[in-house]
Each structure stands twice: as C-alpha cells, then as structure tokens.
Short mmCIF file of C-alpha atoms in Angstrom, two decimals:
data_model
loop_
_atom_site.label_atom_id
_atom_site.label_comp_id
_atom_site.label_asym_id
_atom_site.label_seq_id
_atom_site.Cartn_x
_atom_site.Cartn_y
_atom_site.Cartn_z
CA MET E 1 9.63 27.86 -33.43
CA ASP E 2 6.73 28.92 -31.15
CA THR E 3 5.55 27.10 -28.08
CA SER E 4 2.70 25.42 -29.80
CA SER E 5 4.99 24.00 -32.54
CA VAL E 6 7.46 22.75 -29.98
CA LEU E 7 4.71 20.94 -28.07
CA GLN E 8 3.43 19.36 -31.24
CA GLU E 9 6.92 18.19 -32.15
CA LEU E 10 7.37 16.71 -28.63
CA ARG E 11 4.07 14.88 -28.88
CA ARG E 12 4.96 13.56 -32.34
CA GLU E 13 8.34 12.22 -31.07
CA SER E 14 6.67 10.64 -27.98
CA LEU E 15 4.20 8.71 -30.13
CA ASP E 16 6.80 7.72 -32.76
CA ILE E 17 6.93 3.90 -32.64
CA TYR E 18 10.59 3.84 -33.85
CA ASN E 19 11.59 5.95 -30.80
CA ARG E 20 9.38 3.87 -28.48
CA LEU E 21 10.75 0.47 -29.54
CA HIS E 22 14.34 1.56 -29.36
CA SER E 23 13.82 3.16 -25.96
CA ILE E 24 12.23 -0.02 -24.73
CA ALA E 25 15.23 -2.04 -26.01
CA ASP E 26 17.56 0.35 -24.16
CA ASP E 27 15.60 -0.09 -20.91
CA ALA E 28 15.29 -3.88 -21.37
CA ALA E 29 19.11 -4.09 -21.68
CA PHE E 30 19.39 -2.37 -18.27
CA VAL E 31 16.87 -4.82 -16.81
CA ALA E 32 18.88 -7.78 -18.16
CA HIS E 33 22.03 -6.22 -16.73
CA VAL E 34 20.50 -5.90 -13.30
CA HIS E 35 19.16 -9.43 -13.48
CA SER E 36 22.64 -10.72 -14.17
CA PHE E 37 23.54 -9.62 -10.65
CA TYR E 38 20.63 -11.64 -9.24
CA PRO E 39 20.44 -14.56 -11.68
CA HIS E 40 18.49 -16.82 -9.33
CA VAL E 41 15.89 -14.20 -8.41
CA PRO E 42 12.57 -14.41 -10.30
CA LEU E 43 12.15 -11.50 -12.72
CA VAL E 44 8.52 -10.45 -12.41
CA PRO E 45 6.93 -7.98 -14.84
CA ASN E 46 4.43 -5.57 -13.32
CA LEU E 47 1.60 -5.47 -15.83
CA ARG E 48 0.99 -4.00 -18.13
CA CYS E 49 4.02 -1.82 -18.68
CA GLY E 50 6.65 -4.10 -17.20
CA ALA E 51 6.11 -6.85 -19.77
CA TRP E 52 7.82 -4.65 -22.45
CA TYR E 53 11.07 -4.65 -20.49
CA THR E 54 11.29 -8.28 -19.40
CA ASP E 55 12.55 -10.88 -21.86
CA PRO E 56 10.32 -13.97 -21.49
CA VAL E 57 13.43 -16.11 -21.65
CA ILE E 58 14.50 -14.87 -18.23
CA ALA E 59 11.19 -13.53 -16.83
CA SER E 60 8.72 -15.34 -14.60
CA SER E 61 5.56 -16.42 -16.39
CA ILE E 62 3.60 -15.20 -13.39
CA PRO E 63 3.20 -11.40 -13.51
CA ALA E 64 2.29 -8.81 -10.83
CA TYR E 65 -0.60 -6.38 -10.78
CA PHE E 66 0.49 -3.39 -8.78
CA LYS E 67 -1.28 -0.27 -9.95
CA SER E 68 0.32 3.20 -9.76
CA THR E 69 -3.11 4.67 -9.01
CA ASP E 70 -3.07 2.81 -5.67
CA GLY E 71 0.03 4.86 -4.83
CA HIS E 72 -1.05 8.28 -6.10
CA ASN E 73 -0.98 11.08 -3.59
CA ASN E 74 -4.12 11.06 -1.34
CA ASN E 75 -5.38 7.98 -3.25
CA TRP E 76 -3.21 5.39 -1.43
CA SER E 77 -4.89 1.99 -1.27
CA PHE E 78 -4.50 -1.68 -0.66
CA ASN E 79 -7.12 -3.03 -3.00
CA LEU E 80 -8.55 -6.43 -2.22
CA ARG E 81 -9.36 -6.82 -5.84
CA ARG E 82 -5.63 -6.67 -6.64
CA PRO E 83 -4.11 -8.40 -3.60
CA ASN E 84 -1.19 -10.01 -5.52
CA LEU E 85 -1.22 -12.87 -3.03
CA HIS E 86 -0.45 -15.30 -5.86
CA LEU E 87 3.16 -14.03 -5.59
CA LEU E 88 3.62 -15.03 -1.99
CA PRO E 89 4.07 -18.82 -2.47
CA LEU E 90 6.81 -18.10 -5.00
CA ILE E 91 8.77 -15.63 -2.95
CA VAL E 92 12.30 -16.23 -1.86
CA GLU E 93 13.37 -12.96 -3.43
CA HIS E 94 11.65 -11.13 -6.28
CA LEU E 95 12.95 -8.68 -8.86
CA LEU E 96 9.83 -6.64 -9.86
CA VAL E 97 10.09 -4.59 -13.04
CA ASP E 98 8.14 -1.45 -14.01
CA SER E 99 8.85 1.99 -15.42
CA THR E 100 7.43 5.50 -15.31
CA ARG E 101 7.13 8.42 -17.71
CA ALA E 102 9.16 11.59 -17.57
CA GLY E 103 9.22 13.54 -14.32
CA LYS E 104 9.68 10.66 -11.85
CA ARG E 105 12.61 8.40 -10.97
CA ILE E 106 10.45 5.50 -9.68
CA PRO E 107 6.82 4.80 -10.63
CA ASP E 108 4.23 5.11 -7.88
CA ALA E 109 3.51 1.38 -8.22
CA LEU E 110 7.05 0.66 -6.98
CA SER E 111 7.64 3.55 -4.61
CA LYS E 112 4.30 3.36 -2.76
CA THR E 113 1.93 0.58 -3.93
CA VAL E 114 4.52 -2.20 -3.34
CA PRO E 115 5.61 -0.79 0.09
CA ILE E 116 1.96 -0.59 1.09
CA TRP E 117 1.50 -4.22 0.00
CA CYS E 118 4.54 -5.41 1.97
CA ALA E 119 3.48 -3.68 5.14
CA VAL E 120 -0.17 -4.79 4.87
CA VAL E 121 0.74 -8.41 4.15
CA ASN E 122 3.19 -8.45 7.00
CA ARG E 123 0.66 -7.09 9.49
CA ALA E 124 -2.15 -9.37 8.22
CA ILE E 125 0.05 -12.37 8.67
CA ALA E 126 0.96 -11.25 12.14
CA ARG E 127 -2.74 -11.05 13.01
CA ARG E 128 -3.53 -14.52 11.72
CA ARG E 129 -0.50 -16.19 13.38
CA SER E 130 -1.21 -15.99 17.07
CA LYS E 131 2.02 -17.82 18.01
CA LEU E 132 4.15 -15.46 15.91
CA ASP E 133 6.74 -13.49 17.90
CA ARG E 134 5.49 -10.07 16.95
CA GLY E 135 8.35 -8.37 18.61
CA SER E 136 10.77 -9.80 16.00
CA TRP E 137 8.31 -9.63 13.07
CA ASP E 138 8.96 -6.34 11.22
CA THR E 139 5.69 -4.67 10.23
CA ALA E 140 7.08 -1.22 9.45
CA LEU E 141 6.32 0.70 6.28
CA TYR E 142 9.38 1.26 4.07
CA THR E 143 9.42 3.79 1.25
CA PRO E 144 12.32 5.06 -0.87
CA PRO E 145 14.01 8.16 0.65
CA GLY E 146 14.05 11.18 -1.61
CA VAL E 147 11.06 9.84 -3.56
CA VAL E 148 8.29 9.72 -0.85
CA SER E 149 8.30 12.65 1.53
CA ALA E 150 8.22 12.12 5.26
CA GLN E 151 4.75 13.70 5.39
CA GLU E 152 3.33 11.40 2.72
CA HIS E 153 5.00 8.41 4.39
CA HIS E 154 3.29 9.32 7.66
CA GLN E 155 -0.06 9.77 5.99
CA ILE E 156 0.16 6.30 4.38
CA GLU E 157 1.37 4.78 7.66
CA LEU E 158 -1.84 5.85 9.35
CA LYS E 159 -3.89 3.74 6.97
CA ILE E 160 -1.89 0.50 7.06
CA ASP E 161 -3.64 -1.10 10.05
CA ALA E 162 -7.13 -0.66 8.51
CA TRP E 163 -6.00 -2.29 5.26
CA ALA E 164 -4.35 -5.09 7.21
CA ASP E 165 -7.54 -5.66 9.09
CA ALA E 166 -9.44 -5.88 5.83
CA LEU E 167 -7.00 -8.46 4.43
CA HIS E 168 -7.01 -10.41 7.71
CA ASN E 169 -10.83 -10.55 7.65
CA SER E 170 -11.08 -11.46 3.94
CA SER E 171 -11.44 -14.98 2.53
CA TYR E 172 -7.91 -14.95 1.09
CA GLU E 173 -5.45 -17.52 2.32
CA LEU E 174 -2.09 -16.15 3.57
CA PRO E 175 0.97 -18.45 3.45
CA ALA E 176 3.19 -18.81 6.49
CA LEU E 177 6.15 -16.73 5.40
CA PRO E 178 9.31 -17.52 7.36
CA VAL E 179 10.21 -13.83 7.70
CA PRO E 180 8.48 -10.57 6.70
CA LEU E 181 8.66 -8.83 3.28
CA ARG E 182 10.74 -5.75 2.69
CA PRO E 183 11.10 -3.65 -0.43
CA PHE E 184 14.32 -2.27 -2.00
CA TRP E 185 14.77 -0.10 -5.05
CA ILE E 186 17.08 -0.03 -8.04
CA THR E 187 16.98 2.59 -10.81
CA PRO E 188 19.42 3.36 -13.71
CA ALA E 189 20.95 5.94 -11.34
CA THR E 190 21.86 3.29 -8.76
CA THR E 191 25.64 2.89 -8.53
CA THR E 192 25.83 0.02 -5.99
CA TYR E 193 23.34 -2.84 -6.04
CA PRO E 194 22.19 -4.16 -2.67
CA THR E 195 23.33 -7.61 -1.62
CA PHE E 196 21.20 -10.00 0.42
CA SER E 197 21.92 -12.89 2.72
CA THR E 198 20.95 -16.36 1.46
CA SER E 199 21.07 -17.67 4.99
CA SER E 200 18.00 -19.29 6.53
CA THR E 201 18.40 -16.75 9.35
CA ALA E 202 18.00 -13.69 7.02
CA PRO E 203 15.65 -11.17 8.76
CA PHE E 204 13.46 -10.44 5.68
CA LEU E 205 12.43 -11.51 2.16
CA PRO E 206 13.61 -8.79 -0.19
CA ILE E 207 11.28 -7.43 -2.90
CA ILE E 208 13.62 -5.66 -5.33
CA CYS E 209 11.72 -2.94 -7.18
CA LEU E 210 13.46 -2.22 -10.48
CA SER E 211 12.53 1.00 -12.28
CA ALA E 212 13.61 0.32 -15.88
CA SER E 213 13.59 3.80 -17.42
CA ARG E 214 16.15 6.49 -16.71
CA GLN E 215 15.52 10.15 -16.22
CA SER E 216 17.20 12.22 -18.92
CA ASP E 217 17.24 15.87 -19.94
CA ASP E 218 18.92 14.95 -23.20
CA ALA E 219 16.51 12.85 -25.22
CA ARG E 220 18.89 12.29 -28.11
CA ARG E 221 21.01 9.18 -28.40
CA PRO E 222 23.95 8.57 -30.74
CA HIS E 223 22.07 5.77 -32.43
CA GLY E 224 19.50 8.03 -34.03
CA PHE E 225 16.38 7.90 -31.88
CA ALA E 226 14.81 10.10 -29.26
CA TYR E 227 14.81 8.34 -25.85
CA ILE E 228 11.35 8.27 -24.26
CA GLN E 229 11.18 7.54 -20.55
CA GLY E 230 8.57 4.91 -19.75
CA SER E 231 7.99 3.99 -23.38
CA GLY E 232 5.97 0.88 -22.56
CA ASP E 233 3.19 2.96 -21.00
CA ASP E 234 -0.22 3.23 -22.69
CA HIS E 235 0.84 1.17 -25.71
CA GLU E 236 -2.63 1.50 -27.27
CA LEU E 237 -1.68 5.06 -28.17
CA TRP E 238 1.39 4.22 -30.20
CA SER E 239 1.93 0.44 -30.75
CA MET E 240 -0.14 -0.05 -33.95
CA GLY E 241 -1.48 -3.31 -32.45
CA LEU E 242 1.94 -4.59 -31.32
CA THR E 243 2.00 -6.31 -27.89
CA PRO E 244 4.88 -7.26 -25.65
CA ALA E 245 4.53 -10.87 -26.92
CA HIS E 246 4.91 -9.69 -30.54
CA TYR E 247 7.82 -7.45 -29.59
CA TRP E 248 9.83 -10.18 -27.87
CA ARG E 249 9.06 -12.69 -30.60
CA HIS E 250 10.44 -10.36 -33.29
CA THR E 251 12.81 -8.08 -31.42
CA LEU E 252 15.75 -8.26 -33.82
CA THR E 253 13.51 -7.85 -36.88
CA LEU E 254 11.75 -4.76 -35.40
CA LEU E 255 14.93 -3.03 -34.21
CA SER E 256 16.64 -3.62 -37.53
CA ALA E 257 13.84 -1.88 -39.50
CA SER E 258 14.00 1.82 -40.53
CA ARG E 259 11.40 4.28 -39.23
CA SER E 260 9.54 4.22 -42.57
CA GLU E 261 9.54 0.42 -42.73
CA LEU E 262 8.03 -0.14 -39.30
CA PRO E 263 4.32 0.38 -39.93
CA GLY E 264 4.11 -2.07 -42.75
CA LEU E 265 6.38 -4.55 -40.98
CA ILE E 266 4.31 -4.48 -37.80
CA LYS E 267 1.14 -5.12 -39.76
CA THR E 268 2.75 -8.07 -41.48
CA LEU E 269 4.19 -9.56 -38.23
CA ILE E 270 0.88 -9.32 -36.40
CA SER E 271 -1.01 -10.92 -39.30
CA SER E 272 1.60 -13.67 -39.59
CA ASP E 273 1.53 -14.36 -35.86
CA SER E 274 -2.26 -14.57 -35.94
CA ALA E 275 -2.22 -17.05 -38.85
CA ARG E 276 0.46 -19.21 -37.23
CA ARG E 277 -1.37 -19.25 -33.95
CA THR E 278 -4.62 -20.23 -35.63
CA ASN E 279 -2.73 -23.17 -37.20
CA ASN E 280 -1.30 -24.04 -33.75
CA ASN E 281 2.30 -23.51 -34.97
CA PHE E 282 3.16 -21.84 -31.72
CA PRO E 283 1.34 -21.03 -28.53
CA ASN E 284 0.56 -17.43 -27.58
CA SER E 285 1.72 -15.51 -24.53
CA GLY E 286 -0.63 -17.56 -22.40
CA GLU E 287 1.30 -20.74 -23.01
CA GLY E 288 0.23 -23.33 -20.50
CA SER E 289 -2.95 -21.51 -19.68
CA THR E 290 -6.08 -23.59 -19.14
CA PHE E 291 -9.58 -23.00 -17.86
CA THR E 292 -9.42 -21.63 -14.34
CA GLU E 293 -11.12 -23.77 -11.73
CA VAL E 294 -12.74 -22.06 -8.74
CA THR E 295 -11.11 -24.22 -6.08
CA LYS E 296 -13.57 -23.17 -3.38
CA VAL E 297 -16.29 -25.09 -5.16
CA GLN E 298 -14.08 -28.04 -6.09
CA GLY E 299 -13.77 -26.95 -9.68
CA ARG E 300 -17.46 -27.37 -10.55
CA LEU E 301 -17.33 -23.88 -12.04
CA ARG E 302 -14.57 -22.80 -14.39
CA ILE E 303 -13.81 -19.90 -16.60
CA GLY E 304 -11.55 -19.27 -19.58
CA THR E 305 -11.07 -17.38 -22.81
CA TYR E 306 -11.48 -18.44 -26.41
CA GLY E 307 -7.68 -18.58 -26.46
CA ASP E 308 -7.80 -21.12 -23.66
CA VAL E 309 -10.18 -23.20 -25.80
CA GLU E 310 -7.70 -23.05 -28.64
CA ARG E 311 -5.00 -24.56 -26.33
CA VAL E 312 -6.96 -27.28 -24.50
CA GLY E 313 -10.02 -27.95 -26.69
CA TRP E 314 -13.52 -28.81 -25.69
CA ASP E 315 -14.40 -31.43 -23.05
CA GLU E 316 -17.52 -33.37 -23.88
CA ASP E 317 -18.21 -33.94 -20.20
CA PHE E 318 -18.47 -30.26 -19.52
CA ALA E 319 -21.26 -27.79 -20.22
CA TYR E 320 -20.28 -24.42 -21.64
CA VAL E 321 -21.71 -20.87 -21.49
CA LEU E 322 -20.29 -19.09 -24.53
CA LEU E 323 -20.28 -15.31 -24.49
CA PRO E 324 -18.97 -14.28 -27.95
CA MET E 325 -18.44 -10.72 -29.23
CA THR E 326 -18.78 -11.82 -32.82
CA SER E 327 -20.60 -14.54 -34.79
CA GLU E 328 -17.20 -15.91 -35.92
CA ALA E 329 -16.30 -17.07 -32.40
CA LEU E 330 -15.47 -20.71 -31.77
CA ALA E 331 -18.12 -23.23 -30.87
CA PRO E 332 -18.05 -27.00 -30.49
CA ALA E 333 -18.16 -28.83 -33.81
CA SER E 334 -21.37 -30.55 -34.91
CA THR E 335 -20.80 -34.12 -33.69
CA GLU E 336 -22.92 -36.46 -31.62
CA THR E 337 -20.48 -36.29 -28.73
CA LYS E 338 -19.99 -32.49 -28.63
CA PRO E 339 -20.48 -30.90 -25.18
CA ARG E 340 -23.65 -29.14 -24.16
CA PHE E 341 -23.47 -25.38 -24.51
CA MET E 342 -25.49 -22.19 -24.57
CA THR E 343 -24.39 -19.23 -26.69
CA ILE E 344 -25.39 -15.70 -25.59
CA PRO E 345 -23.89 -13.01 -27.80
CA LEU E 346 -22.57 -9.97 -26.07
CA ALA E 347 -24.02 -6.48 -26.69
CA PRO E 348 -21.76 -4.10 -24.83
CA ARG E 349 -23.53 -0.95 -25.99
CA ILE E 350 -26.80 -2.07 -24.31
CA LYS E 351 -26.48 -1.40 -20.61
CA THR E 352 -29.32 -3.68 -19.60
CA HIS E 353 -28.05 -6.67 -21.68
CA LEU E 354 -26.16 -8.17 -18.76
CA SER E 355 -29.02 -8.09 -16.23
CA GLN E 356 -31.95 -8.74 -18.52
CA ILE E 357 -30.50 -11.27 -21.05
CA ILE E 358 -27.12 -12.68 -20.10
CA LEU E 359 -27.57 -13.39 -16.39
CA PRO E 360 -31.08 -14.85 -16.50
CA GLN E 361 -30.39 -17.16 -19.43
CA ALA E 362 -26.93 -18.19 -18.27
CA LEU E 363 -28.01 -18.95 -14.73
CA ALA E 364 -31.01 -21.01 -15.86
CA PHE E 365 -28.80 -23.10 -18.10
CA MET E 366 -26.06 -23.48 -15.48
CA GLY E 367 -28.62 -24.44 -12.82
CA ALA E 368 -29.88 -27.30 -14.96
CA GLU E 369 -26.37 -28.55 -15.77
CA LEU E 370 -25.11 -28.31 -12.15
CA ALA E 371 -28.17 -30.12 -10.95
CA TYR E 372 -27.36 -32.89 -13.44
CA GLY E 373 -23.86 -33.15 -11.96
CA ARG E 374 -21.93 -31.52 -14.81
CA THR E 375 -18.99 -29.11 -14.49
CA VAL E 376 -19.85 -25.77 -16.18
CA CYS E 377 -17.24 -23.60 -17.94
CA ILE E 378 -17.84 -19.99 -18.97
CA ILE E 379 -15.95 -18.77 -22.09
CA CYS E 380 -15.57 -15.07 -22.61
CA GLY E 381 -12.84 -12.86 -24.17
CA GLY E 382 -9.78 -13.54 -26.30
CA GLU E 383 -11.66 -14.18 -29.57
CA LYS E 384 -8.99 -12.39 -31.65
CA LEU E 385 -6.14 -14.77 -31.30
CA ASP E 386 -3.57 -12.13 -32.11
CA GLU E 387 -4.50 -10.19 -29.00
CA ASP E 388 -3.45 -10.86 -25.38
CA VAL E 389 -6.82 -10.57 -23.69
CA ASP E 390 -8.04 -11.99 -20.41
CA ILE E 391 -11.57 -12.86 -19.27
CA GLY E 392 -14.31 -10.39 -20.34
CA ASP E 393 -16.28 -8.69 -17.57
CA GLU E 394 -19.52 -10.36 -18.59
CA GLY E 395 -17.94 -13.76 -18.09
CA VAL E 396 -16.73 -12.78 -14.59
CA ALA E 397 -20.27 -11.53 -13.79
CA VAL E 398 -21.81 -14.79 -14.83
CA LEU E 399 -19.36 -16.79 -12.77
CA LEU E 400 -19.80 -14.58 -9.77
CA ALA E 401 -23.57 -14.72 -10.00
CA ALA E 402 -23.45 -18.51 -10.22
CA LEU E 403 -21.28 -18.74 -7.13
CA VAL E 404 -23.86 -16.64 -5.26
CA VAL E 405 -26.90 -18.54 -6.51
CA PHE E 406 -25.67 -22.16 -6.45
CA PHE E 407 -23.09 -22.32 -3.62
CA ASP E 408 -23.11 -21.24 0.03
CA SER E 409 -20.47 -19.29 1.91
CA GLU E 410 -18.42 -22.47 2.40
CA GLY E 411 -18.51 -23.39 -1.33
CA THR E 412 -21.03 -26.17 -0.82
CA TYR E 413 -23.48 -26.77 -3.69
CA ILE E 414 -27.01 -25.73 -2.65
CA GLY E 415 -28.75 -25.72 -6.02
CA GLU E 416 -31.16 -28.54 -4.99
CA ASP E 417 -31.89 -27.34 -1.46
CA ALA E 418 -35.53 -26.61 -0.55
CA ALA E 419 -34.49 -22.98 0.18
CA GLY E 420 -32.69 -23.40 -3.01
CA SER E 421 -31.42 -21.56 -5.84
CA VAL E 422 -33.14 -23.10 -8.85
CA GLU E 423 -36.58 -24.41 -9.47
CA ASN E 424 -36.01 -27.17 -12.02
CA THR E 425 -39.29 -28.31 -13.67
CA GLY E 426 -37.61 -30.43 -16.21
CA HIS E 427 -34.15 -31.22 -17.41
CA THR E 428 -33.34 -31.32 -21.09
CA SER E 429 -32.23 -34.57 -22.63
CA ASP E 430 -28.60 -35.66 -22.88
CA LYS E 431 -29.04 -35.92 -26.60
CA GLU E 432 -29.75 -32.26 -27.03
CA THR E 433 -26.53 -30.60 -28.13
CA ASN E 434 -27.60 -26.97 -27.89
CA VAL E 435 -30.28 -25.28 -25.90
CA ASP E 436 -32.82 -22.73 -26.99
CA SER E 437 -32.75 -19.83 -24.54
CA SER E 438 -36.50 -19.30 -24.51
CA LEU E 439 -37.00 -23.00 -23.59
CA ILE E 440 -34.48 -22.72 -20.79
CA SER E 441 -35.96 -19.55 -19.28
CA GLY E 442 -39.37 -20.97 -19.55
CA HIS E 443 -38.54 -24.25 -17.67
CA LEU E 444 -36.24 -22.82 -14.96
CA LYS E 445 -36.74 -19.98 -12.55
CA VAL E 446 -33.63 -18.59 -10.76
CA LYS E 447 -34.15 -17.84 -7.09
CA ILE E 448 -31.60 -15.86 -5.07
CA PRO E 449 -30.59 -17.23 -1.59
CA VAL E 450 -32.09 -15.16 1.20
CA ASP E 451 -28.78 -14.47 2.96
CA ILE E 452 -26.95 -12.76 0.07
CA ASP E 453 -25.64 -9.25 0.58
CA LYS E 454 -22.75 -7.13 -0.84
CA THR E 455 -20.26 -8.74 1.55
CA SER E 456 -21.03 -12.27 0.44
CA ILE E 457 -20.83 -11.18 -3.21
CA ARG E 458 -17.46 -9.57 -2.51
CA THR E 459 -16.25 -12.76 -0.83
CA ARG E 460 -17.10 -14.83 -3.87
CA LEU E 461 -15.27 -12.38 -6.05
CA GLU E 462 -12.20 -12.98 -3.80
CA TRP E 463 -12.57 -16.74 -4.50
CA ILE E 464 -12.30 -15.99 -8.20
CA ILE E 465 -9.39 -13.53 -7.93
CA ALA E 466 -7.50 -16.05 -5.75
CA CYS E 467 -7.64 -18.51 -8.69
CA ARG E 468 -7.10 -16.06 -11.55
CA PRO E 469 -5.39 -12.84 -10.28
CA ALA E 470 -5.66 -11.01 -13.61
CA ILE E 471 -9.40 -10.76 -13.25
CA ASN E 472 -10.55 -7.27 -12.25
CA PRO E 473 -14.05 -6.48 -13.37
CA ALA E 474 -15.12 -2.85 -13.83
CA ARG E 475 -17.08 -1.17 -11.12
CA ALA E 476 -20.00 -0.65 -13.52
CA THR E 477 -20.18 -4.40 -14.12
CA LEU E 478 -20.19 -5.15 -10.42
CA LYS E 479 -22.86 -2.47 -9.84
CA ARG E 480 -25.19 -4.08 -12.43
CA LEU E 481 -24.55 -7.54 -10.91
CA ASN E 482 -25.39 -6.28 -7.43
CA GLU E 483 -28.57 -4.68 -8.77
CA PHE E 484 -29.50 -7.96 -10.41
CA LEU E 485 -28.87 -10.02 -7.28
CA LEU E 486 -30.15 -7.62 -4.59
CA SER E 487 -33.01 -5.65 -6.16
CA GLY E 488 -36.05 -5.94 -8.41
CA ASP E 489 -38.03 -9.13 -8.93
CA HIS E 490 -35.23 -11.40 -7.71
CA ALA E 491 -35.11 -9.70 -4.32
CA ARG E 492 -38.92 -10.01 -3.92
CA ARG E 493 -38.85 -13.72 -4.88
CA ARG E 494 -36.26 -14.50 -2.24
CA ARG E 495 -38.87 -14.28 0.52
#
C-alpha cells in the first residue's frame, strides 16, 4: 500500500463514528475512574470537547471555557472575553476535563491556558486586596514539567503581570478567595494521583486538570475498534448531528450498535429526541436555563434563546425582540394578553443587515419599551430544538448596543435624559400586540451618548459575559457594532 493510500485509510478510520464513540466511551471510563478518587470534587467539562467525556450524572452543570488557542506557542493569552470567573465562587477544588488529539499528552488548554488563568487571577486578586499578605499569597506560574519547556514557561511568565493588570482594571468582580489557585495534572499515564489537604489551613485551592485521552502507538483494541486520541474534538466533522447530550442520553444503545447500524440509528435518535423535546417530555441539555438578566442594569435587559422560551414561556409583562433564522421560529400566540414584540428576521449572508436593519429597528423598539418601564428580552439562537446552541451573535450585538445607548457606565438608565439616547415622539398603544418596523423607525430616532468609545463598549460586553459566560461574539460582529456606534450618521448626531 502506497503512502497516499495509507493516509486515506488513516483519515477514514479517524472519521469513523464507530471508532469515535467507542474511543470516547473508553476515555469517559477513565474520567469516571479518576473522579472516584475525588468523589466530592466538582467534575467540570471544558467545552466543547470535555462534554463528551463527562457523564452528566456526575458532572457539574456549569462548564468551563478554556481555549487551547490561548495556550498555543507564541499565542499565549488571558482573554477577557473568556475570563471563566464564573468558576471562582464554586471552587473548593475542581476536576477539569479535556482531551487532545494525537501527538500531545495534555491539551494546551490544560497545560498552558489554565496555568495562565490561575496565575493571572491570583495576581489580580492580590492587586485588589490591599490588606492581603502578599508575601504568603502565591502568584507563581505553574506549568507541567516535561510538557511546557523552561523557555516557553519563561516567555509566558513575562506576560502574566500585564494580563493581571487588565483583569484588575476590568469591570469584572473577583471573589475573595481564601488561598490562591494552583493547577495539577492527571493523564492516563499517571500512576499516583495527588492528594490534597481538606484542612482550612491548606496553602492553595487545587485545580485538577484531567487529560482524558491516552497516547498510543497501537490504535487497535481487542474489542474491535481503532482507538482515536481526542475523539471528541471537532465533532461537526464526524458526529452526523450527534451531540454530547444525545450521546449520554443513549450511550448503551449507541455502543451496542454495529458499525453499519450506527448512521440510521443516530438519525432516528436525533429525530426522536427532537420530537420528545418539542412535546416537553424531557428538557434538553440546558435544563434549568432561563433568560439571562444583565445584573448591572437590574435585569431591565435580558437575553435568551428560543430553547429558553420553550422552557420558561412568554411573559406578558415583557417586551421581546425576536431575531429568527427561519419563518417557523416561535412567536407569542395571538391572544389579547400576549406580550409586545418585534420580529426582525436574520440575514447572515448580508453583511450590512446588522448595522442597517437589525440595530436601528431593534434599538428604536427597545427605547420605546424601556421608556415605558418595561423589561426587554432579546431572543436569538436555538431555534432547532435538537441542537445545543447558545445565543446568536446578532442577539449579543443588539443587547450590547442597548446597554451602550440606554445605560451609563454605572448601569443607570439614561434613556430619558436630555443628553439622552432616544428621541421619543410618540409611544405606541398598550393594545398594539406587534409593531410595524417602519412605524417604529419613523417615530423614534436613536442617538448615541457622547462619551461612548471602544473601552466603554468593551466594559458593557464584560457585563454580559459575567452573566452568561458562554457568550463570545465573533470579532466581525463586534467590528460592525463598533462601526455602527462610533462612525457614520450616529457619530455626527451625537454632537
């Protein structure tokens, strides 16, 4: 067999869903084994890959968002759009699960991104707590020996203070941890698991980084599948629509099927799950999820997905901005008491749609509703109930723009100030149940506060991320939002 044929065969095996699912099951068994040594430690999946290896029965419902790219060589970063501060109030100890593809023992997310996070958080807390005994507060960078070279460790170390300053100067709240964070690592090659003191005088809070997949030169297993390291990675390439939620709901059925049976079985299971969820026979992986309140503005602005609407329903006292991808998306039923709403269909292929259609219409509607004292909720993403999807970028952009236009840097509503944010020449009647966009844009003119700049926009994004950590809008979306708020006719009208 020539080299080309060998490579094709290796690629075919790597994408084979039978191999993938059985490899995931093998790695998940290892994760469960390690967790049995730390039964009281929260098992936290690092999204997205880690969710394949953590059984929801034993895993925390609150995931982590440490990206390997933030640990790639010469690309090290502490990203304020992924601060993972939502984990800190929960920490006593944490068992953080991820994996990596062939060629590495520990993924960069665990070997570098998490150590960076620990060191940055420790130093930022030290800066904010003036009475802290800094001599006893460990702010060192710890990386796994044999995985991160001394040279790379030193290069990362030189950047820690600047990242800590950025976190210290951000709008994020930092809890008063009793002792600093410190990472530790476990892999399938680990022979002795570390033990930690449960005493109140312990010198650190351990963050146990568990790399689920083992390195192996021999891909074959006696049970008839080719083991693939890091099988949960890039599941769009191989999963046929299967998600971690589907997998854990039907693990035994999937692992009992033959290779030839799997494609048809997966299609049937996904379809069945979708139908059952539509009929509310069981909640999806977002069980317990509700609309996210932006706490900085006392919950006057909220955001959620169509999946959240399925779980909690409509509130007739709210106003809604609906941003559907399809005409089949949910909307309030036609009743006299249905909530006020505006529907603005998405058009992702039209680059100017956000700045020329969505933002002007949504802000005009929201300005009228906020001025009338209503809470406004933005609904975007998660229309297909068989998919685990978070807020769409357009929804985040609308929420972020509203925070800029209608609230000051302290979160105080300014929509009716003379310097104001909205010129309201007439408010629509309570009896109107839907709003024509041309009427709205004709009656209301959005004005941007004069003191807005990129820093204030970034601060408001931090408010959102602090309330819903999964939110991470694309740079292109933020660029268009900045252009809308800081340039063109809006910028000229600010004066």
